[in-house]
Coordinates of C-alpha atoms and ligand atoms in Angstrom, one line a residue:
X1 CA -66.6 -13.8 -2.3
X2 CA -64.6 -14.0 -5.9
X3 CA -61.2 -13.9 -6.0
X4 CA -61.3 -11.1 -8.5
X5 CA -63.0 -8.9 -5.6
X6 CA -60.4 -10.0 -3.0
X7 CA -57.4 -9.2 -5.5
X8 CA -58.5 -5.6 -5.9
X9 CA -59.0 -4.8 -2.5
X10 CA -55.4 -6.2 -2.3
X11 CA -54.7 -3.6 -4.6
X12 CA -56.4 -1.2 -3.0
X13 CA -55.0 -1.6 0.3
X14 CA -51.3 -1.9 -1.2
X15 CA -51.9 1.6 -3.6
X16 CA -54.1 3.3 -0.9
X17 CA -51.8 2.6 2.7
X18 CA -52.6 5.1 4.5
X19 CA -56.0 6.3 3.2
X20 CA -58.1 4.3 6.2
X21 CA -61.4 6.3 5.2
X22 CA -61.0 4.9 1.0
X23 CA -59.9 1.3 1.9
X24 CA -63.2 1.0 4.1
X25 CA -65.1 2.7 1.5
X26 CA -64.4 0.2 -1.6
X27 CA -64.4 -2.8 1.2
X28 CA -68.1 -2.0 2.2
X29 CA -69.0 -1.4 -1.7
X30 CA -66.9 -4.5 -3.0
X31 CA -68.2 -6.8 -0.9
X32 CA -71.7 -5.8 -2.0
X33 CA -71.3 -6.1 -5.8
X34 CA -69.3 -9.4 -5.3
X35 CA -72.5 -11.5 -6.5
X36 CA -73.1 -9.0 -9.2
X37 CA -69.3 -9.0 -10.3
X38 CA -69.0 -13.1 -10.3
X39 CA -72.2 -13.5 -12.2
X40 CA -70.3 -12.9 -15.7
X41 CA -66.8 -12.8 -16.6
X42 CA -67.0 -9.6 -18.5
X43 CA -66.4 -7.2 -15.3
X44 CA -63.2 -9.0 -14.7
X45 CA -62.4 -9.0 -18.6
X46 CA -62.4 -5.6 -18.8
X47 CA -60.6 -4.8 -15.8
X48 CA -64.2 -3.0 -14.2
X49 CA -63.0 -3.3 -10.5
X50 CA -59.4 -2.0 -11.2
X51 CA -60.8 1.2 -12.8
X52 CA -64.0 1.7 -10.5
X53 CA -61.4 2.2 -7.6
X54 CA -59.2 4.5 -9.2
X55 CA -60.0 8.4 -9.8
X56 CA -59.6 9.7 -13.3
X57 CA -57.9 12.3 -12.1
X58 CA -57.1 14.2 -8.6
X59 CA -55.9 17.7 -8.4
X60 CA -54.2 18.8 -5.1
X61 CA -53.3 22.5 -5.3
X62 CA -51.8 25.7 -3.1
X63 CA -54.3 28.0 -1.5
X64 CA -52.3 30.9 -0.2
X65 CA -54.2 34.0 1.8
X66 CA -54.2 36.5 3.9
X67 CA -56.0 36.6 7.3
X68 CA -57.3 39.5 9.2
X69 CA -53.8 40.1 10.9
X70 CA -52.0 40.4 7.7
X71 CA -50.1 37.1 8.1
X72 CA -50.1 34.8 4.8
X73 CA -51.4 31.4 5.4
X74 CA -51.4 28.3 3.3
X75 CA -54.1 25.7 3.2
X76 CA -54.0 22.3 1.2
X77 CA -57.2 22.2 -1.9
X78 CA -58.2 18.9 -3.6
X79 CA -60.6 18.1 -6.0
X80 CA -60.9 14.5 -6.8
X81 CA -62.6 13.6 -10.0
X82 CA -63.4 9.9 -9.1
X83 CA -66.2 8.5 -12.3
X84 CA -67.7 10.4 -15.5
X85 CA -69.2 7.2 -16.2
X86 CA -72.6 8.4 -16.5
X87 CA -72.2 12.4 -16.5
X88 CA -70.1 15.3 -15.6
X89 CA -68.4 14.9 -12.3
X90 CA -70.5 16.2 -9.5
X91 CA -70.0 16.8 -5.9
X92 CA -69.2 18.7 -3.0
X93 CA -66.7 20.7 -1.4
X94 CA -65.5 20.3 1.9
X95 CA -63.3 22.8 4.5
X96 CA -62.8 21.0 7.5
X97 CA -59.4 20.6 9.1
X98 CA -59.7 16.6 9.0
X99 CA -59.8 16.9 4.9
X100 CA -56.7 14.8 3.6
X101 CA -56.5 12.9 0.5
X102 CA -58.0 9.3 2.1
X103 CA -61.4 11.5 3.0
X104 CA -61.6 13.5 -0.4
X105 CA -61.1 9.7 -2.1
X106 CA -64.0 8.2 0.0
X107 CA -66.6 10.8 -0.4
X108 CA -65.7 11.1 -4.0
X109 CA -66.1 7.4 -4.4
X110 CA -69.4 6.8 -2.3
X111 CA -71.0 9.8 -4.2
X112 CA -70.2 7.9 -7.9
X113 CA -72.9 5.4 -6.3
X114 CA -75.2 8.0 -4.5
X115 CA -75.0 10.0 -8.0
X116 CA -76.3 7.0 -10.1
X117 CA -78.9 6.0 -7.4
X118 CA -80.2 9.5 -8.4
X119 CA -81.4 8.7 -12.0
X120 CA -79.8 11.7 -12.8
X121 CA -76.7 11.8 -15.6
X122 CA -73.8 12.5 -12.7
X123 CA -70.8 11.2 -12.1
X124 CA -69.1 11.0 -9.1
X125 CA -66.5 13.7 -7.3
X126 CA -65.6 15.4 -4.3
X127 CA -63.3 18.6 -3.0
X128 CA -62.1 20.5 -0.6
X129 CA -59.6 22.4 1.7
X130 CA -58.1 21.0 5.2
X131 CA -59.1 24.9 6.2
X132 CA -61.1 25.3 9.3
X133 CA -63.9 27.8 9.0
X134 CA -64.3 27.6 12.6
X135 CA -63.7 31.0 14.4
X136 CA -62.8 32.9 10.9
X137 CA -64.6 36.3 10.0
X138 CA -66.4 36.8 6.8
X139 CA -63.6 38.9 4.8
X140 CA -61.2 35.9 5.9
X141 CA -63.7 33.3 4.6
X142 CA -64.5 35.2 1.5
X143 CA -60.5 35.8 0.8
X144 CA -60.1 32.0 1.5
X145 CA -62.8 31.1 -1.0
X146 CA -61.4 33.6 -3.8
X147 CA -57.9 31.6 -3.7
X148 CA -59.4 28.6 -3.7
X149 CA -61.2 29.3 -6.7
X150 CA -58.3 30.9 -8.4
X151 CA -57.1 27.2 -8.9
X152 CA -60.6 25.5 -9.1
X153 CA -62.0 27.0 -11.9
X154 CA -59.6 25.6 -14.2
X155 CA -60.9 22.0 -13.6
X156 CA -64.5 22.6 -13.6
X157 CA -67.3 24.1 -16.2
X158 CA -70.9 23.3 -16.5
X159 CA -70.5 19.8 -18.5
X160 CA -67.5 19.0 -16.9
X161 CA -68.0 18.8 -13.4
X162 CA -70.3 21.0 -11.2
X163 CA -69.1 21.0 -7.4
X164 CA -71.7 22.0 -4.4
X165 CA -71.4 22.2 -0.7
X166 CA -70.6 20.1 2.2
X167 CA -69.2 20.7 5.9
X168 CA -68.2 24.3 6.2
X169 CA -69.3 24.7 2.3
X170 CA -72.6 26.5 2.8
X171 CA -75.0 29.4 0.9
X172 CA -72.5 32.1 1.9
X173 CA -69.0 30.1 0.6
X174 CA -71.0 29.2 -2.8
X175 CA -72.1 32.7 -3.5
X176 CA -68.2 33.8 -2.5
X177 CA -66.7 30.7 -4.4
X178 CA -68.8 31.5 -7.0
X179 CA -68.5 35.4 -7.7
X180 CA -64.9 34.6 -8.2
X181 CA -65.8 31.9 -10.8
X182 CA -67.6 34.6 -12.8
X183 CA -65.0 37.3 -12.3
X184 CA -62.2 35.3 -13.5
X185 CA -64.2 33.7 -16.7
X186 CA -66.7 36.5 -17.2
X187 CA -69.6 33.8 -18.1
X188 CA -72.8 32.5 -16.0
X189 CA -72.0 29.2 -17.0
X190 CA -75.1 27.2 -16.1
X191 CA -74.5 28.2 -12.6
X192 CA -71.2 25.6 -12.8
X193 CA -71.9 25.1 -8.8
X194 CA -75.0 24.4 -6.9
X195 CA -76.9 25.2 -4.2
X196 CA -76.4 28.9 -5.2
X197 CA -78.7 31.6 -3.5
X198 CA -82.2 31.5 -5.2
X199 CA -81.2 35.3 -6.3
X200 CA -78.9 34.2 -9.0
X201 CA -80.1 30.5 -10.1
X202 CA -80.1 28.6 -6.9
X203 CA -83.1 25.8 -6.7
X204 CA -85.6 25.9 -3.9
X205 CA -85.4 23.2 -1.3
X206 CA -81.6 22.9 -1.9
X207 CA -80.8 23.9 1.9
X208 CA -84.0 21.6 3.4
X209 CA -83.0 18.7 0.6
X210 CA -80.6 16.7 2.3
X211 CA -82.6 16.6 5.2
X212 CA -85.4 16.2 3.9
X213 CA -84.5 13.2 0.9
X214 CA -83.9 11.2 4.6
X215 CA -87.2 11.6 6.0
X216 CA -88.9 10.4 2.9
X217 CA -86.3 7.8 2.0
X218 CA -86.8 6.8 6.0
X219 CA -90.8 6.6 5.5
X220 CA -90.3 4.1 3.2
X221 CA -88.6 1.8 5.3
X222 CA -90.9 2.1 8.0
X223 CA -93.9 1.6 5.6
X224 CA -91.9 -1.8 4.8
X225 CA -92.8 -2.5 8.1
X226 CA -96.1 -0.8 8.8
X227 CA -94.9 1.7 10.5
X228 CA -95.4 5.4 10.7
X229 CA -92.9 8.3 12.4
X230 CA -95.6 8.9 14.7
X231 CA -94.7 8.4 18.3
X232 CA -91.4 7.4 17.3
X233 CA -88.4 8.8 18.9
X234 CA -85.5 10.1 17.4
X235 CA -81.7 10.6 17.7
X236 CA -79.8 13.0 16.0
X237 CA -76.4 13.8 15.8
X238 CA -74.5 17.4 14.4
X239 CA -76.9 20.3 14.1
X240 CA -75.7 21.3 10.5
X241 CA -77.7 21.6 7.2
X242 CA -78.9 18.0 7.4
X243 CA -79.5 17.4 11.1
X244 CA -82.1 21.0 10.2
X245 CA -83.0 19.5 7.2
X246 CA -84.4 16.7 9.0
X247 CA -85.9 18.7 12.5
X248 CA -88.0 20.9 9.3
X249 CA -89.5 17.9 7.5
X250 CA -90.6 15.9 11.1
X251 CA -91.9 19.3 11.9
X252 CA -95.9 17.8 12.6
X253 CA -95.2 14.0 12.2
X254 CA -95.5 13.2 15.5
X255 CA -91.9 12.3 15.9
X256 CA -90.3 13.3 19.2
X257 CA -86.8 14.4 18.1
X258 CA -84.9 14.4 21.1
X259 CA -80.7 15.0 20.5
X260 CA -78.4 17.2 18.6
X261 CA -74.7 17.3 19.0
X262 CA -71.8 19.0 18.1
X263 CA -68.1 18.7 18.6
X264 CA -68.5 19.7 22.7
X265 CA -71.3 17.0 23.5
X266 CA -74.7 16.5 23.1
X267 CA -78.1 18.3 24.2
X268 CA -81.3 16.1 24.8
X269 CA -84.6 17.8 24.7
X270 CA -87.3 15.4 26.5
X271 CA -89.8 18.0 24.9
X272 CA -88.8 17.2 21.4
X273 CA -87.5 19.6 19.0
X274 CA -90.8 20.1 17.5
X275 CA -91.6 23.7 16.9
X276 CA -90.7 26.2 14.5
X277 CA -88.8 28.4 17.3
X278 CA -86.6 25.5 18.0
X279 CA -86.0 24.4 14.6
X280 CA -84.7 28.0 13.4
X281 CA -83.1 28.3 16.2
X282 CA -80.3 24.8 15.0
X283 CA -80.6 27.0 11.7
X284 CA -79.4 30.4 13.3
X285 CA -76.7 28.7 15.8
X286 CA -75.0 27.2 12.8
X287 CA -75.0 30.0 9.8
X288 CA -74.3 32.5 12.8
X289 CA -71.4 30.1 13.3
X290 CA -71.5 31.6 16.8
X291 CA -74.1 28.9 18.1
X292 CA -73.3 26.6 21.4
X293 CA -75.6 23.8 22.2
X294 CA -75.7 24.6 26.0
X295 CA -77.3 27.9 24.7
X296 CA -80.0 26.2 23.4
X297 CA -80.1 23.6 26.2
X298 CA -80.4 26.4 28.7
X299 CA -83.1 28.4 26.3
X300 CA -85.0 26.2 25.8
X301 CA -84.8 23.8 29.4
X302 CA -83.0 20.6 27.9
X303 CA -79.8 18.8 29.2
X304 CA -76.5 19.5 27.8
X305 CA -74.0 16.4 28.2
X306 CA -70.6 18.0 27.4
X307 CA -68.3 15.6 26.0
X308 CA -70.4 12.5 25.2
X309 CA -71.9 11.4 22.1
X310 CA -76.1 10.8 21.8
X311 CA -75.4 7.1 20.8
X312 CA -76.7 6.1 24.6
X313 CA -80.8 7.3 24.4
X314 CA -82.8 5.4 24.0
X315 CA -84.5 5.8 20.5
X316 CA -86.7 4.1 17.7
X317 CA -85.0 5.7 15.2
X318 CA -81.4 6.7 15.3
X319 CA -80.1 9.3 12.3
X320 CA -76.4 10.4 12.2
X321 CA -76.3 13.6 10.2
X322 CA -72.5 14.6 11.4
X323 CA -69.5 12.9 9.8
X324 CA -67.6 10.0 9.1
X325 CA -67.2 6.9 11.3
X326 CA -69.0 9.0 14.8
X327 CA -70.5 5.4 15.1
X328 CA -68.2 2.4 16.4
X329 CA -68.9 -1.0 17.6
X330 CA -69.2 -0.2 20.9
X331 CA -71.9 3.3 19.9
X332 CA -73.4 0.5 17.7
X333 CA -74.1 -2.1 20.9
X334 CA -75.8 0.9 22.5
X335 CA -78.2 2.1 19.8
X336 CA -79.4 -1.5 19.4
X337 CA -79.7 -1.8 23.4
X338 CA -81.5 1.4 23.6
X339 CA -84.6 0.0 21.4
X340 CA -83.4 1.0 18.4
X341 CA -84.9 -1.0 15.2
X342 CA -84.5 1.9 12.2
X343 CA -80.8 3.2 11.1
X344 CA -80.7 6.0 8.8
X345 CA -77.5 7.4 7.7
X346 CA -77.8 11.2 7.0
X347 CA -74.0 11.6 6.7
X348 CA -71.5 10.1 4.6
X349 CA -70.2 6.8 5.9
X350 CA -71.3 7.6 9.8
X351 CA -70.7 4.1 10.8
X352 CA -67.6 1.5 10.4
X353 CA -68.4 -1.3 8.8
X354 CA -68.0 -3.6 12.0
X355 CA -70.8 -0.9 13.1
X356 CA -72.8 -1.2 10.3
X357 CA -72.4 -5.0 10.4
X358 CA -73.5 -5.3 13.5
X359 CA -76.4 -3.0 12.9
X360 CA -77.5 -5.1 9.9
X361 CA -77.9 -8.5 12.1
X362 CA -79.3 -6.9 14.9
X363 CA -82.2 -4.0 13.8
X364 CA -85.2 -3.8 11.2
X365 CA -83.4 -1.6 8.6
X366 CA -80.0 -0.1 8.0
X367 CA -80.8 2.9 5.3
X368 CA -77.3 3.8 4.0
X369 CA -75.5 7.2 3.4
X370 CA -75.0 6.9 -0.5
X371 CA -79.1 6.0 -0.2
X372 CA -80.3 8.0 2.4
X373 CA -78.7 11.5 1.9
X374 CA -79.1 11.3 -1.8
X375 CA -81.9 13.8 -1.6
X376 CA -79.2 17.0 -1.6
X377 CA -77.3 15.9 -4.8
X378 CA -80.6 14.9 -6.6
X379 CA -81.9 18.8 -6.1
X380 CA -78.3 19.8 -7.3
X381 CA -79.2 17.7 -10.4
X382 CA -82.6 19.7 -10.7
X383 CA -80.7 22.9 -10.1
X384 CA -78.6 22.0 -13.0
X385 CA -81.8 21.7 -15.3
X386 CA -83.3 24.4 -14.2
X387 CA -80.2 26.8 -14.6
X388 CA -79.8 25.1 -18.2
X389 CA -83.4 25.6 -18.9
X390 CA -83.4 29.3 -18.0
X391 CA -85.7 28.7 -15.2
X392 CA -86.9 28.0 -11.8
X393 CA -89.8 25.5 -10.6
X394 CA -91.3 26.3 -7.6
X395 CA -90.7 24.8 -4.2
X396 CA -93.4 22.0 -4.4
X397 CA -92.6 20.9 -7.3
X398 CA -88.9 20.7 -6.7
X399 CA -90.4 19.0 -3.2
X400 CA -92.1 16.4 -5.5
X401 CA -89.6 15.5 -7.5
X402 CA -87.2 15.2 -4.6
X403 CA -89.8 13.0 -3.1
X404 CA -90.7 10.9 -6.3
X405 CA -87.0 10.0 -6.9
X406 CA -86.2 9.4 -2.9
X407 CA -88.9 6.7 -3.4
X408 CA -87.1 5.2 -6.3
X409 CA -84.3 5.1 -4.7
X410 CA -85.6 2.8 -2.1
X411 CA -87.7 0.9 -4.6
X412 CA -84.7 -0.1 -6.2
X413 CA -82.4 -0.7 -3.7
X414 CA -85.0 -3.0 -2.0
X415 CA -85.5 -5.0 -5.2
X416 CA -81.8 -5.0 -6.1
X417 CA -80.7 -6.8 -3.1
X418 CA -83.8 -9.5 -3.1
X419 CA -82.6 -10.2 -6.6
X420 CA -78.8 -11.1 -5.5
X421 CA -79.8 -12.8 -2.7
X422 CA -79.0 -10.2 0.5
X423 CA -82.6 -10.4 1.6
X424 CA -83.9 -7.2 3.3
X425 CA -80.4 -5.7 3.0
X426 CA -80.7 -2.1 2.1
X427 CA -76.5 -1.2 2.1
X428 CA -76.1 -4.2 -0.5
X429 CA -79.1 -3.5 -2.7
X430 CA -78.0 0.7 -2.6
X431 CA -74.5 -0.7 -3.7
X432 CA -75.8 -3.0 -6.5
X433 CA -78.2 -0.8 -8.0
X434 CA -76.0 2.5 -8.1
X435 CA -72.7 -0.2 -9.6
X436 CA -75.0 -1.6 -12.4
X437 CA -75.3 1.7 -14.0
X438 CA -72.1 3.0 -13.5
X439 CA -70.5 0.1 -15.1
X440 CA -72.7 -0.9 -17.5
X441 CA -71.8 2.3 -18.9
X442 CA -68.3 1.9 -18.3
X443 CA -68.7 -1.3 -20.4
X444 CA -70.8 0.4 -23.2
X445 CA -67.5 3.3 -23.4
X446 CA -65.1 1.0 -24.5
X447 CA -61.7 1.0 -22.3
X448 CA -61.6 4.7 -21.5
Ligands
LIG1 O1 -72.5 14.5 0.1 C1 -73.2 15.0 -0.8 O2 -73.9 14.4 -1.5 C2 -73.1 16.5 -1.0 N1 -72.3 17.1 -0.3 C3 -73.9 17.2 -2.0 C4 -73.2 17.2 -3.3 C5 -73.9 18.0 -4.4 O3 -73.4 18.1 -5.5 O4 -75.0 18.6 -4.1

């Protein structure tokens, strides 16, 4: 690898101590574009690596409120405005009580790649609030959204950057995050979030798209192979929007999805979680936000392993749709001794790199995050239009277009990393062909 590469992750690491979550981020990405990088001098001449890795701009802010007992409470908001390289910033926001600066940096960073993969004009950003939606009632949620707005709105607009959801950001925190956008600025906007309620200018497919963007992505690297879903089985972790997403579009492939998981442990379902019933049932337990996994263990006559990840079944195909780093080294050794030969990574940056390594060497395909899970913030792209158009496409054409640029995703990741060299390496190729954009663009800009 350059020398250029290694001094800016020394800079990185130096400016960055403590953020673990963005130091492995820009690791993992700089070691992929190194080839692209040392091919010609004019990267390091314009200083490309030393701006790529630092935001344009990060606002922290205040979020006071008022819970249901009458006692104030303060939460911590961020919105981290990482590349408008290629387009207004673009991301989501989430509340989870893990949310600190390092993971807001990370997830804003990965998405400035995930964004250009796209083919959609969107840069790259991400938010949030280290608030825990867990256990909260819906007037505590709503006042917690209002607040947070009350700061937000002053760094966002519909051509400067246009946040969506993520963990504990779903339909109901939009519409509440977004009322409060249009009662403190009296205008529509273009929608200035997505994945709105269809009501008022939300797309179709933006709840299944996530989920769905993986499936197809996924059937294009078993096709690579000559294979099909059918038969396969599959492990899933979380039982979210994606992990839904996903159960929806393997509805009738012949897959046999057997796990879910949440914070408590795992449930596996040796019948496969193949039927409508089942499927909105994952939907209800988590938008109820009263849902337990041994409930639908014991409703449907499946195991619940309290305490224990899914890692250890044996699988074919092995999708992590929770959260960052839920797959070490050690998760990584049984997934490949459990059969496994197809890795598709639903959620952001669900391995660690030694994981993902390891992975790599060892399995058919490794389909990464800022590849794989595109499919949500390429439908927030299409919301976007259609809310600037006035309009609203129907579901299957939405579907198509998710599918057509899923497909192109792959394509070009596949042919990006055969043309540096990586081989069959689908985390180098994602990282080569989303960088080429963004900095091409960065070059044509001038130093900005
Ligand atoms: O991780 C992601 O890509 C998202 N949370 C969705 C972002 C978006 O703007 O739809």
């Amino acid at each position: 690898m350059s020398d250029y590469v290694e001094r800016v992750l020394d800079i990185v690491k130096t400016k960055n101590s403590a953020q673990t979550e963005f130091i492995q981020a820009c690791e993992s990405v700089l070691h992929s574009i190194a080839p692209v990088v040392d091919s010609d001098p004019k990267y390091e001449k314009a200083g490309l690596l030393e701006r790529l890795t630092e935001p344009e701009r990060v606002v922290i802010f205040r979020i006071p409120w008022v819970d249901d007992a009458g006692k104030v409470q303060v939460n911590r908001g961020y919105r981290v405005q990482f590349s408008s390289a290629i387009g207004p910033f673009k991301g989501g926001l989430r509340f989870h009580p893990s949310v600190y600066i390092g993971i807001m940096k990370f997830l804003a960073f990965e998405q400035i790649f995930k964004n250009s993969l796209t083919g959609l004009p969107i840069g790259g950003a991400k938010g949030g609030a280290d608030f825990d939606p867990h256990g909260k009632s819906d007037g505590e949620i709503m006042r917690f959204c209002q607040s947070f707005m009350l700061e937000l709105y002053r760094h966002i607009g519909p051509s400067l950057d246009v946040p969506a959801g993520d963990i504990g950001v779903g339909g109901r925190e939009i519409g509440y995050l977004y009322g409060m956008y249009k009662r403190i600025t009296g205008q529509f906007n273009n929608g200035v979030l997505t994945g709105k309620g269809p009501e008022f200018g939300g797309s179709l497919i933006r709840p299944e798209a996530t989920g769905y963007g993986a499936v197809y992505y996924a059937e294009e690297m078993l096709k690579h192979f000559g294979d099909t879903f059918e038969g396969k089985k599959v492990t899933l972790s979380g039982y979210g929007n994606v992990t839904w997403g996903v159960c929806k579009k393997l509805l009738g492939s012949g897959a046999i999805v057997q796990t879910i998981s949440g914070r408590d442990g795992y449930v596996y379902d040796p019948n496969g979680i193949g039927t409508e019933e089942k499927v909105d049932y994952i939907y209800n337990m988590r938008v109820s936000g009263k849902g337990k996994l041994a409930d639908y263990a014991s409703k449907f006559g499946a195991e619940f392993h309290p305490g224990e990840k899914p890692w250890g079944v044996a699988a074919d195909v092995v999708m992590p749709c929770a959260t960052q780093n839920e797959v070490n080294l050690e998760d990584a050794k049984k997934i490949v001794d459990g059969g496994c030969q197809y890795f598709v990574e639903c959620a952001n940056m669900p391995a660690t790199n030694a994981a993902q390594d390891y992975l790599l060497k060892a399995i058919r395909g490794v389909g990464p995050a800022k590849a794989a899970n595109a499919g949500g913030v390429a439908v927030s792209g299409l919301e976007m239009s259609q809310n600037a158009l006035r309009y609203s496409w129907t579901a299957e054409k939405v579907d198509n277009m998710l599918r057509d640029i899923m497909v192109n995703i792959y394509k070009n990741s596949e042919e990006a990393a055969e043309e540096y060299g990586f081989g069959y390496n689908l985390v180098a190729g994602a990282d080569i062909a989303g960088f080429k954009k963004v900095a091409n663009a960065m070059l044509a800009q001038g130093l900005i």
